[in-house]
PDB file of C-alpha atoms in Angstrom:
ATOM      1  CA  UNK A 524      53.511 -54.232  21.175  1.00  0.00           C
ATOM      2  CA  UNK A 525      54.342 -50.574  21.116  1.00  0.00           C
ATOM      3  CA  UNK A 526      57.610 -49.007  20.079  1.00  0.00           C
ATOM      4  CA  UNK A 527      59.642 -46.419  22.068  1.00  0.00           C
ATOM      5  CA  UNK A 528      58.434 -42.936  21.964  1.00  0.00           C
ATOM      6  CA  UNK A 529      60.105 -40.425  19.437  1.00  0.00           C
ATOM      7  CA  UNK A 530      61.120 -37.081  20.956  1.00  0.00           C
ATOM      8  CA  UNK A 531      62.337 -34.070  18.868  1.00  0.00           C
ATOM      9  CA  UNK A 532      63.580 -30.809  20.186  1.00  0.00           C
ATOM     10  CA  UNK A 533      63.114 -28.005  17.934  1.00  0.00           C
ATOM     11  CA  UNK A 534      64.530 -24.468  17.497  1.00  0.00           C
ATOM     12  CA  UNK A 535      62.165 -21.693  16.518  1.00  0.00           C
ATOM     13  CA  UNK A 536      62.990 -21.985  13.042  1.00  0.00           C
ATOM     14  CA  UNK A 537      60.624 -23.019  10.198  1.00  0.00           C
ATOM     15  CA  UNK A 538      63.253 -24.930   8.487  1.00  0.00           C
ATOM     16  CA  UNK A 539      63.496 -26.925  11.543  1.00  0.00           C
ATOM     17  CA  UNK A 540      59.691 -27.541  11.690  1.00  0.00           C
ATOM     18  CA  UNK A 541      60.034 -28.715   7.955  1.00  0.00           C
ATOM     19  CA  UNK A 542      62.666 -31.317   8.859  1.00  0.00           C
ATOM     20  CA  UNK A 543      60.840 -32.391  12.143  1.00  0.00           C
ATOM     21  CA  UNK A 544      57.596 -32.800  10.043  1.00  0.00           C
ATOM     22  CA  UNK A 545      59.253 -35.265   7.868  1.00  0.00           C
ATOM     23  CA  UNK A 546      60.362 -37.360  10.842  1.00  0.00           C
ATOM     24  CA  UNK A 547      56.795 -37.144  12.361  1.00  0.00           C
ATOM     25  CA  UNK A 548      55.392 -38.324   9.039  1.00  0.00           C
ATOM     26  CA  UNK A 549      57.815 -41.267   8.778  1.00  0.00           C
ATOM     27  CA  UNK A 550      57.083 -42.383  12.441  1.00  0.00           C
ATOM     28  CA  UNK A 551      53.275 -42.166  11.888  1.00  0.00           C
ATOM     29  CA  UNK A 552      53.352 -43.859   8.628  1.00  0.00           C
ATOM     30  CA  UNK A 553      54.932 -46.898  10.361  1.00  0.00           C
ATOM     31  CA  UNK A 554      51.864 -47.306  12.545  1.00  0.00           C
ATOM     32  CA  UNK A 555      48.934 -45.727  10.874  1.00  0.00           C
ATOM     33  CA  UNK A 556      47.186 -45.878   7.514  1.00  0.00           C
ATOM     34  CA  UNK A 557      48.526 -43.109   5.094  1.00  0.00           C
ATOM     35  CA  UNK A 558      45.559 -40.511   5.432  1.00  0.00           C
ATOM     36  CA  UNK A 559      45.799 -40.624   9.331  1.00  0.00           C
ATOM     37  CA  UNK A 560      49.595 -40.277   9.266  1.00  0.00           C
ATOM     38  CA  UNK A 561      49.451 -37.289   7.017  1.00  0.00           C
ATOM     39  CA  UNK A 562      46.674 -35.743   9.489  1.00  0.00           C
ATOM     40  CA  UNK A 563      49.176 -36.157  12.290  1.00  0.00           C
ATOM     41  CA  UNK A 564      51.882 -34.506  10.186  1.00  0.00           C
ATOM     42  CA  UNK A 565      49.615 -31.559   9.395  1.00  0.00           C
ATOM     43  CA  UNK A 566      48.512 -31.134  12.992  1.00  0.00           C
ATOM     44  CA  UNK A 567      52.272 -31.252  14.096  1.00  0.00           C
ATOM     45  CA  UNK A 568      52.942 -28.558  11.324  1.00  0.00           C
ATOM     46  CA  UNK A 569      50.257 -26.272  12.366  1.00  0.00           C
ATOM     47  CA  UNK A 570      51.058 -26.326  16.209  1.00  0.00           C
ATOM     48  CA  UNK A 571      54.811 -26.089  15.601  1.00  0.00           C
ATOM     49  CA  UNK A 572      54.456 -23.210  13.166  1.00  0.00           C
ATOM     50  CA  UNK A 573      52.259 -21.355  15.760  1.00  0.00           C
ATOM     51  CA  UNK A 574      55.266 -22.016  18.198  1.00  0.00           C
ATOM     52  CA  UNK A 575      57.663 -20.430  15.802  1.00  0.00           C
ATOM     53  CA  UNK A 576      55.586 -17.521  14.566  1.00  0.00           C
ATOM     54  CA  UNK A 577      53.925 -16.446  17.886  1.00  0.00           C
ATOM     55  CA  UNK A 578      56.660 -16.878  20.397  1.00  0.00           C
ATOM     56  CA  UNK A 579      57.146 -13.874  22.523  1.00  0.00           C
ATOM     57  CA  UNK A 580      60.547 -12.132  22.678  1.00  0.00           C
ATOM     58  CA  UNK A 581      62.558 -13.742  25.416  1.00  0.00           C
ATOM     59  CA  UNK A 582      60.822 -17.046  25.029  1.00  0.00           C
ATOM     60  CA  UNK A 583      63.015 -20.249  25.488  1.00  0.00           C
ATOM     61  CA  UNK A 584      64.614 -20.809  22.032  1.00  0.00           C
ATOM     62  CA  UNK A 585      63.634 -24.326  21.847  1.00  0.00           C
ATOM     63  CA  UNK A 586      60.482 -26.460  22.265  1.00  0.00           C
ATOM     64  CA  UNK A 587      59.892 -30.177  22.164  1.00  0.00           C
ATOM     65  CA  UNK A 588      57.471 -32.697  20.837  1.00  0.00           C
ATOM     66  CA  UNK A 589      57.069 -36.224  21.718  1.00  0.00           C
ATOM     67  CA  UNK A 590      55.208 -39.012  19.747  1.00  0.00           C
ATOM     68  CA  UNK A 591      54.058 -42.157  21.501  1.00  0.00           C
ATOM     69  CA  UNK A 592      51.542 -44.875  21.052  1.00  0.00           C
ATOM     70  CA  UNK A 593      49.301 -46.955  23.142  1.00  0.00           C
ATOM     71  CA  UNK A 594      47.228 -49.894  21.867  1.00  0.00           C
ATOM     72  CA  UNK A 595      44.346 -47.548  21.407  1.00  0.00           C
ATOM     73  CA  UNK A 596      45.847 -44.399  20.023  1.00  0.00           C
ATOM     74  CA  UNK A 597      48.979 -42.422  18.568  1.00  0.00           C
ATOM     75  CA  UNK A 598      49.665 -39.379  20.718  1.00  0.00           C
ATOM     76  CA  UNK A 599      51.426 -36.219  19.775  1.00  0.00           C
ATOM     77  CA  UNK A 600      52.505 -33.989  22.659  1.00  0.00           C
ATOM     78  CA  UNK A 601      54.076 -30.356  22.579  1.00  0.00           C
ATOM     79  CA  UNK A 602      55.780 -28.852  25.350  1.00  0.00           C
ATOM     80  CA  UNK A 603      56.571 -25.103  25.056  1.00  0.00           C
ATOM     81  CA  UNK A 604      57.323 -22.011  27.054  1.00  0.00           C
ATOM     82  CA  UNK A 605      55.861 -19.471  24.679  1.00  0.00           C
ATOM     83  CA  UNK A 606      52.685 -17.548  24.861  1.00  0.00           C
ATOM     84  CA  UNK A 607      49.731 -19.326  25.950  1.00  0.00           C
ATOM     85  CA  UNK A 608      47.130 -20.052  23.106  1.00  0.00           C
ATOM     86  CA  UNK A 609      44.592 -17.411  23.455  1.00  0.00           C
ATOM     87  CA  UNK A 610      41.290 -18.493  25.085  1.00  0.00           C
ATOM     88  CA  UNK A 611      39.095 -17.334  22.075  1.00  0.00           C
ATOM     89  CA  UNK A 612      41.237 -19.471  19.579  1.00  0.00           C
ATOM     90  CA  UNK A 613      40.840 -22.447  21.819  1.00  0.00           C
ATOM     91  CA  UNK A 614      36.855 -22.059  22.068  1.00  0.00           C
ATOM     92  CA  UNK A 615      36.607 -21.764  18.270  1.00  0.00           C
ATOM     93  CA  UNK A 616      38.663 -24.930  17.773  1.00  0.00           C
ATOM     94  CA  UNK A 617      36.245 -26.700  19.977  1.00  0.00           C
ATOM     95  CA  UNK A 618      33.664 -26.085  17.299  1.00  0.00           C
ATOM     96  CA  UNK A 619      35.864 -26.832  14.364  1.00  0.00           C
ATOM     97  CA  UNK A 620      33.481 -28.181  12.016  1.00  0.00           C
ATOM     98  CA  UNK A 621      31.279 -25.160  12.411  1.00  0.00           C
ATOM     99  CA  UNK A 622      34.229 -22.721  12.494  1.00  0.00           C
ATOM    100  CA  UNK A 623      36.007 -23.997   9.481  1.00  0.00           C
ATOM    101  CA  UNK A 624      32.678 -23.659   7.525  1.00  0.00           C
ATOM    102  CA  UNK A 625      31.958 -20.020   8.879  1.00  0.00           C
ATOM    103  CA  UNK A 626      35.541 -18.813   8.481  1.00  0.00           C
ATOM    104  CA  UNK A 627      36.199 -20.244   4.997  1.00  0.00           C
ATOM    105  CA  UNK A 628      36.992 -16.752   3.872  1.00  0.00           C
ATOM    106  CA  UNK A 629      39.308 -15.801   6.658  1.00  0.00           C
ATOM    107  CA  UNK A 630      42.963 -15.345   5.703  1.00  0.00           C
ATOM    108  CA  UNK A 631      44.125 -16.749   9.190  1.00  0.00           C
ATOM    109  CA  UNK A 632      42.591 -18.707  12.052  1.00  0.00           C
ATOM    110  CA  UNK A 633      42.335 -22.119  10.412  1.00  0.00           C
ATOM    111  CA  UNK A 634      45.321 -23.852  12.045  1.00  0.00           C
ATOM    112  CA  UNK A 635      43.910 -24.859  15.517  1.00  0.00           C
ATOM    113  CA  UNK A 636      40.445 -25.554  13.919  1.00  0.00           C
ATOM    114  CA  UNK A 637      42.201 -28.042  11.495  1.00  0.00           C
ATOM    115  CA  UNK A 638      44.035 -29.700  14.278  1.00  0.00           C
ATOM    116  CA  UNK A 639      40.599 -30.108  16.329  1.00  0.00           C
ATOM    117  CA  UNK A 640      39.058 -31.435  13.199  1.00  0.00           C
ATOM    118  CA  UNK A 641      41.922 -33.878  12.299  1.00  0.00           C
ATOM    119  CA  UNK A 642      42.535 -35.373  15.744  1.00  0.00           C
ATOM    120  CA  UNK A 643      40.161 -37.717  17.739  1.00  0.00           C
ATOM    121  CA  UNK A 644      41.171 -36.114  21.108  1.00  0.00           C
ATOM    122  CA  UNK A 645      42.865 -32.612  21.803  1.00  0.00           C
ATOM    123  CA  UNK A 646      43.938 -31.346  25.244  1.00  0.00           C
ATOM    124  CA  UNK A 647      45.584 -28.008  26.128  1.00  0.00           C
ATOM    125  CA  UNK A 648      46.995 -26.941  29.365  1.00  0.00           C
ATOM    126  CA  UNK A 649      48.911 -23.755  30.403  1.00  0.00           C
ATOM    127  CA  UNK A 650      50.390 -23.551  33.891  1.00  0.00           C
ATOM    128  CA  UNK A 651      53.343 -21.671  35.366  1.00  0.00           C
ATOM    129  CA  UNK A 652      54.358 -20.387  31.881  1.00  0.00           C
ATOM    130  CA  UNK A 653      54.412 -23.798  30.397  1.00  0.00           C
ATOM    131  CA  UNK A 654      52.140 -25.173  27.474  1.00  0.00           C
ATOM    132  CA  UNK A 655      51.320 -28.629  27.160  1.00  0.00           C
ATOM    133  CA  UNK A 656      49.206 -29.472  24.038  1.00  0.00           C
ATOM    134  CA  UNK A 657      48.188 -33.200  23.590  1.00  0.00           C
ATOM    135  CA  UNK A 658      46.603 -34.426  20.347  1.00  0.00           C
ATOM    136  CA  UNK A 659      45.831 -38.131  19.775  1.00  0.00           C
ATOM    137  CA  UNK A 660      44.235 -40.195  16.972  1.00  0.00           C
ATOM    138  CA  UNK A 661      42.607 -43.575  17.431  1.00  0.00           C
ATOM    139  CA  UNK A 662      44.471 -46.712  15.976  1.00  0.00           C
ATOM    140  CA  UNK A 663      42.891 -48.852  13.566  1.00  0.00           C
ATOM    141  CA  UNK A 664      42.288 -52.080  15.602  1.00  0.00           C
ATOM    142  CA  UNK A 665      42.875 -54.019  12.621  1.00  0.00           C
ATOM    143  CA  UNK A 666      46.371 -52.866  12.612  1.00  0.00           C
ATOM    144  CA  UNK A 667      46.353 -51.113   9.249  1.00  0.00           C
ATOM    145  CA  UNK A 668      49.522 -49.195   8.633  1.00  0.00           C
ATOM    146  CA  UNK A 669      51.841 -51.388  10.793  1.00  0.00           C
TER     147      UNK A 669
ATOM    148  CA  UNK B 191      60.213 -21.268  -4.316  1.00  0.00           C
ATOM    149  CA  UNK B 192      60.008 -23.140  -7.727  1.00  0.00           C
ATOM    150  CA  UNK B 193      57.122 -22.019  -9.815  1.00  0.00           C
ATOM    151  CA  UNK B 194      56.357 -21.855 -13.505  1.00  0.00           C
ATOM    152  CA  UNK B 195      54.114 -19.544 -15.305  1.00  0.00           C
ATOM    153  CA  UNK B 196      52.139 -19.230 -18.393  1.00  0.00           C
ATOM    154  CA  UNK B 197      50.056 -16.208 -19.493  1.00  0.00           C
ATOM    155  CA  UNK B 198      47.300 -15.724 -21.908  1.00  0.00           C
ATOM    156  CA  UNK B 199      45.485 -12.426 -21.949  1.00  0.00           C
ATOM    157  CA  UNK B 200      44.310 -11.754 -18.370  1.00  0.00           C
ATOM    158  CA  UNK B 201      44.828 -15.334 -17.291  1.00  0.00           C
ATOM    159  CA  UNK B 202      47.905 -16.731 -15.633  1.00  0.00           C
ATOM    160  CA  UNK B 203      48.533 -20.439 -14.909  1.00  0.00           C
ATOM    161  CA  UNK B 204      51.024 -20.811 -12.095  1.00  0.00           C
ATOM    162  CA  UNK B 205      52.377 -24.257 -11.558  1.00  0.00           C
ATOM    163  CA  UNK B 206      53.763 -24.872  -8.167  1.00  0.00           C
ATOM    164  CA  UNK B 207      56.901 -26.998  -8.492  1.00  0.00           C
ATOM    165  CA  UNK B 208      57.301 -27.779  -4.740  1.00  0.00           C
ATOM    166  CA  UNK B 209      56.396 -30.791  -2.742  1.00  0.00           C
ATOM    167  CA  UNK B 210      55.250 -28.704   0.172  1.00  0.00           C
ATOM    168  CA  UNK B 211      53.447 -25.322   0.536  1.00  0.00           C
ATOM    169  CA  UNK B 212      53.856 -24.270   4.054  1.00  0.00           C
ATOM    170  CA  UNK B 213      54.719 -21.370   6.316  1.00  0.00           C
ATOM    171  CA  UNK B 214      58.268 -21.195   4.726  1.00  0.00           C
ATOM    172  CA  UNK B 215      57.179 -20.497   1.216  1.00  0.00           C
ATOM    173  CA  UNK B 216      53.518 -19.114   1.769  1.00  0.00           C
ATOM    174  CA  UNK B 217      54.953 -15.511   1.864  1.00  0.00           C
ATOM    175  CA  UNK B 218      56.357 -16.018  -1.644  1.00  0.00           C
ATOM    176  CA  UNK B 219      53.155 -17.620  -2.911  1.00  0.00           C
ATOM    177  CA  UNK B 220      51.246 -14.587  -1.448  1.00  0.00           C
ATOM    178  CA  UNK B 221      53.539 -12.039  -3.193  1.00  0.00           C
ATOM    179  CA  UNK B 222      53.428 -13.887  -6.333  1.00  0.00           C
ATOM    180  CA  UNK B 223      49.620 -13.831  -6.515  1.00  0.00           C
ATOM    181  CA  UNK B 224      49.537 -10.071  -5.459  1.00  0.00           C
ATOM    182  CA  UNK B 225      52.150  -9.360  -8.198  1.00  0.00           C
ATOM    183  CA  UNK B 226      49.939 -10.859 -10.868  1.00  0.00           C
ATOM    184  CA  UNK B 227      46.872  -9.267  -9.620  1.00  0.00           C
ATOM    185  CA  UNK B 228      48.676  -5.788  -9.647  1.00  0.00           C
ATOM    186  CA  UNK B 229      49.606  -6.730 -13.387  1.00  0.00           C
ATOM    187  CA  UNK B 230      45.888  -6.860 -14.199  1.00  0.00           C
ATOM    188  CA  UNK B 231      45.456 -10.481 -14.242  1.00  0.00           C
ATOM    189  CA  UNK B 232      41.792 -11.528 -13.503  1.00  0.00           C
ATOM    190  CA  UNK B 233      42.128 -15.162 -13.420  1.00  0.00           C
ATOM    191  CA  UNK B 234      44.853 -17.002 -11.665  1.00  0.00           C
ATOM    192  CA  UNK B 235      44.920 -20.834 -11.875  1.00  0.00           C
ATOM    193  CA  UNK B 236      47.202 -22.386  -9.318  1.00  0.00           C
ATOM    194  CA  UNK B 237      48.321 -25.752 -10.642  1.00  0.00           C
ATOM    195  CA  UNK B 238      48.959 -27.926  -7.494  1.00  0.00           C
ATOM    196  CA  UNK B 239      49.538 -31.384  -8.937  1.00  0.00           C
ATOM    197  CA  UNK B 240      53.074 -31.529  -7.491  1.00  0.00           C
ATOM    198  CA  UNK B 241      52.115 -30.391  -3.941  1.00  0.00           C
ATOM    199  CA  UNK B 242      51.954 -33.280  -1.645  1.00  0.00           C
ATOM    200  CA  UNK B 243      51.529 -31.278   1.618  1.00  0.00           C
ATOM    201  CA  UNK B 244      50.022 -27.929   2.296  1.00  0.00           C
ATOM    202  CA  UNK B 245      49.144 -26.287   5.646  1.00  0.00           C
ATOM    203  CA  UNK B 246      47.085 -23.297   6.789  1.00  0.00           C
ATOM    204  CA  UNK B 247      49.683 -20.773   6.047  1.00  0.00           C
ATOM    205  CA  UNK B 248      49.642 -21.587   2.249  1.00  0.00           C
ATOM    206  CA  UNK B 249      45.776 -21.618   2.515  1.00  0.00           C
ATOM    207  CA  UNK B 250      45.898 -18.123   3.938  1.00  0.00           C
ATOM    208  CA  UNK B 251      48.155 -17.099   1.005  1.00  0.00           C
ATOM    209  CA  UNK B 252      45.679 -18.432  -1.560  1.00  0.00           C
ATOM    210  CA  UNK B 253      42.682 -16.647   0.408  1.00  0.00           C
ATOM    211  CA  UNK B 254      44.636 -13.300   0.358  1.00  0.00           C
ATOM    212  CA  UNK B 255      44.916 -13.713  -3.408  1.00  0.00           C
ATOM    213  CA  UNK B 256      41.120 -14.464  -3.797  1.00  0.00           C
ATOM    214  CA  UNK B 257      40.190 -11.476  -1.493  1.00  0.00           C
ATOM    215  CA  UNK B 258      42.446  -9.050  -3.332  1.00  0.00           C
ATOM    216  CA  UNK B 259      41.332 -10.141  -6.903  1.00  0.00           C
ATOM    217  CA  UNK B 260      37.796  -9.289  -5.924  1.00  0.00           C
ATOM    218  CA  UNK B 261      34.369 -10.532  -7.177  1.00  0.00           C
ATOM    219  CA  UNK B 262      35.274  -9.737 -10.950  1.00  0.00           C
ATOM    220  CA  UNK B 263      38.360 -12.045 -11.004  1.00  0.00           C
ATOM    221  CA  UNK B 264      39.040 -15.642  -9.784  1.00  0.00           C
ATOM    222  CA  UNK B 265      41.776 -17.564  -8.090  1.00  0.00           C
ATOM    223  CA  UNK B 266      41.188 -21.039  -9.261  1.00  0.00           C
ATOM    224  CA  UNK B 267      42.779 -24.276  -7.642  1.00  0.00           C
ATOM    225  CA  UNK B 268      43.474 -27.155  -9.872  1.00  0.00           C
ATOM    226  CA  UNK B 269      45.043 -30.633  -9.571  1.00  0.00           C
ATOM    227  CA  UNK B 270      44.937 -30.960  -5.713  1.00  0.00           C
ATOM    228  CA  UNK B 271      45.305 -34.540  -4.738  1.00  0.00           C
ATOM    229  CA  UNK B 272      45.509 -36.663  -1.568  1.00  0.00           C
ATOM    230  CA  UNK B 273      45.901 -34.687   1.677  1.00  0.00           C
ATOM    231  CA  UNK B 274      45.736 -31.396  -0.149  1.00  0.00           C
ATOM    232  CA  UNK B 275      42.357 -32.221  -1.525  1.00  0.00           C
ATOM    233  CA  UNK B 276      41.294 -33.212   1.955  1.00  0.00           C
ATOM    234  CA  UNK B 277      42.521 -30.018   3.420  1.00  0.00           C
ATOM    235  CA  UNK B 278      40.238 -28.048   0.933  1.00  0.00           C
ATOM    236  CA  UNK B 279      37.259 -30.074   1.896  1.00  0.00           C
ATOM    237  CA  UNK B 280      37.899 -29.704   5.536  1.00  0.00           C
ATOM    238  CA  UNK B 281      38.245 -25.938   5.271  1.00  0.00           C
ATOM    239  CA  UNK B 282      35.343 -25.628   2.808  1.00  0.00           C
ATOM    240  CA  UNK B 283      37.598 -23.869   0.163  1.00  0.00           C
ATOM    241  CA  UNK B 284      34.967 -24.533  -2.560  1.00  0.00           C
ATOM    242  CA  UNK B 285      33.120 -21.472  -0.905  1.00  0.00           C
ATOM    243  CA  UNK B 286      36.186 -19.423  -1.687  1.00  0.00           C
ATOM    244  CA  UNK B 287      37.668 -20.847  -4.904  1.00  0.00           C
ATOM    245  CA  UNK B 288      36.656 -22.743  -7.895  1.00  0.00           C
ATOM    246  CA  UNK B 289      38.241 -26.052  -7.404  1.00  0.00           C
ATOM    247  CA  UNK B 290      39.074 -28.389 -10.454  1.00  0.00           C
ATOM    248  CA  UNK B 291      40.442 -31.948 -10.270  1.00  0.00           C
ATOM    249  CA  UNK B 292      42.918 -31.045 -13.008  1.00  0.00           C
ATOM    250  CA  UNK B 293      44.493 -28.215 -14.963  1.00  0.00           C
ATOM    251  CA  UNK B 294      42.906 -29.324 -18.010  1.00  0.00           C
ATOM    252  CA  UNK B 295      39.486 -29.008 -16.402  1.00  0.00           C
ATOM    253  CA  UNK B 296      40.160 -25.520 -15.081  1.00  0.00           C
ATOM    254  CA  UNK B 297      41.452 -24.488 -18.575  1.00  0.00           C
ATOM    255  CA  UNK B 298      38.257 -26.045 -20.142  1.00  0.00           C
ATOM    256  CA  UNK B 299      36.270 -23.729 -17.965  1.00  0.00           C
ATOM    257  CA  UNK B 300      37.831 -20.744 -19.308  1.00  0.00           C
ATOM    258  CA  UNK B 301      36.800 -19.662 -22.751  1.00  0.00           C
ATOM    259  CA  UNK B 302      39.861 -17.407 -23.361  1.00  0.00           C
ATOM    260  CA  UNK B 303      41.987 -20.646 -23.061  1.00  0.00           C
ATOM    261  CA  UNK B 304      40.220 -23.142 -25.320  1.00  0.00           C
ATOM    262  CA  UNK B 305      42.789 -22.713 -28.136  1.00  0.00           C
ATOM    263  CA  UNK B 306      45.542 -23.852 -25.887  1.00  0.00           C
ATOM    264  CA  UNK B 307      47.035 -27.224 -26.750  1.00  0.00           C
ATOM    265  CA  UNK B 308      46.891 -30.054 -24.294  1.00  0.00           C
ATOM    266  CA  UNK B 309      50.762 -30.348 -24.623  1.00  0.00           C
ATOM    267  CA  UNK B 310      51.198 -26.830 -23.712  1.00  0.00           C
ATOM    268  CA  UNK B 311      49.178 -27.055 -20.683  1.00  0.00           C
ATOM    269  CA  UNK B 312      50.838 -30.273 -19.568  1.00  0.00           C
ATOM    270  CA  UNK B 313      54.143 -28.335 -19.510  1.00  0.00           C
ATOM    271  CA  UNK B 314      53.799 -24.677 -18.921  1.00  0.00           C
ATOM    272  CA  UNK B 315      56.465 -22.419 -19.992  1.00  0.00           C
ATOM    273  CA  UNK B 316      58.852 -21.130 -17.329  1.00  0.00           C
TER     274      UNK B 316
END
């Protein structure tokens, strides 16, 4: 049986990202083993921080996140009207293992690659000024973490 | 950001007393590292035993410190556990930093600190 989704609306404020990050962790730890729950928390923090730090002036002052679960996976979805994620960053993230190895000495650019490395499925879409970023991790069929 | 420090010659031990290192406190971590490098410290040991969560912003602050200190100095990461340790593995941080399981291990690797007592290392002065 699956629980109702958790929806969180955030302002573009890092303090808000911190608060929501703890809520994401609590939600994930009820459903997943601790390591996977923390991976979801980190993926959330990376994308939410980007949404705060890279929002264009005039962007909507809020964005939202929805956590849901199916029998097979836990899903984290971002909905935002900020800037689209640059194509080059998305391409780099697709080759996360190699990118993280080759970019170890770079000051920035780890965030999306980390998300890609931590999640089992990542999908990004930008259309009509709106971003939808979907990340998912598979659930342990043995029910660990529940 | 809560942090305590202990200095000996050109080495400084910075114990991060925060449960999270993220985009909120990464700028402070970065400026602290750069301040000690400006003061002439050539070995900075970051004691991360109390940190339970770290993101790429904080990682970037540490990398900035490692780049600024240059090839003749070192930024050392010690005491990382759980997901922080996993973050270092995922991002291949062993290529950028010397990473030690504990502060004691990091100190043992530094000849200039061998006389420091274990008690002192367990509780760096503020």
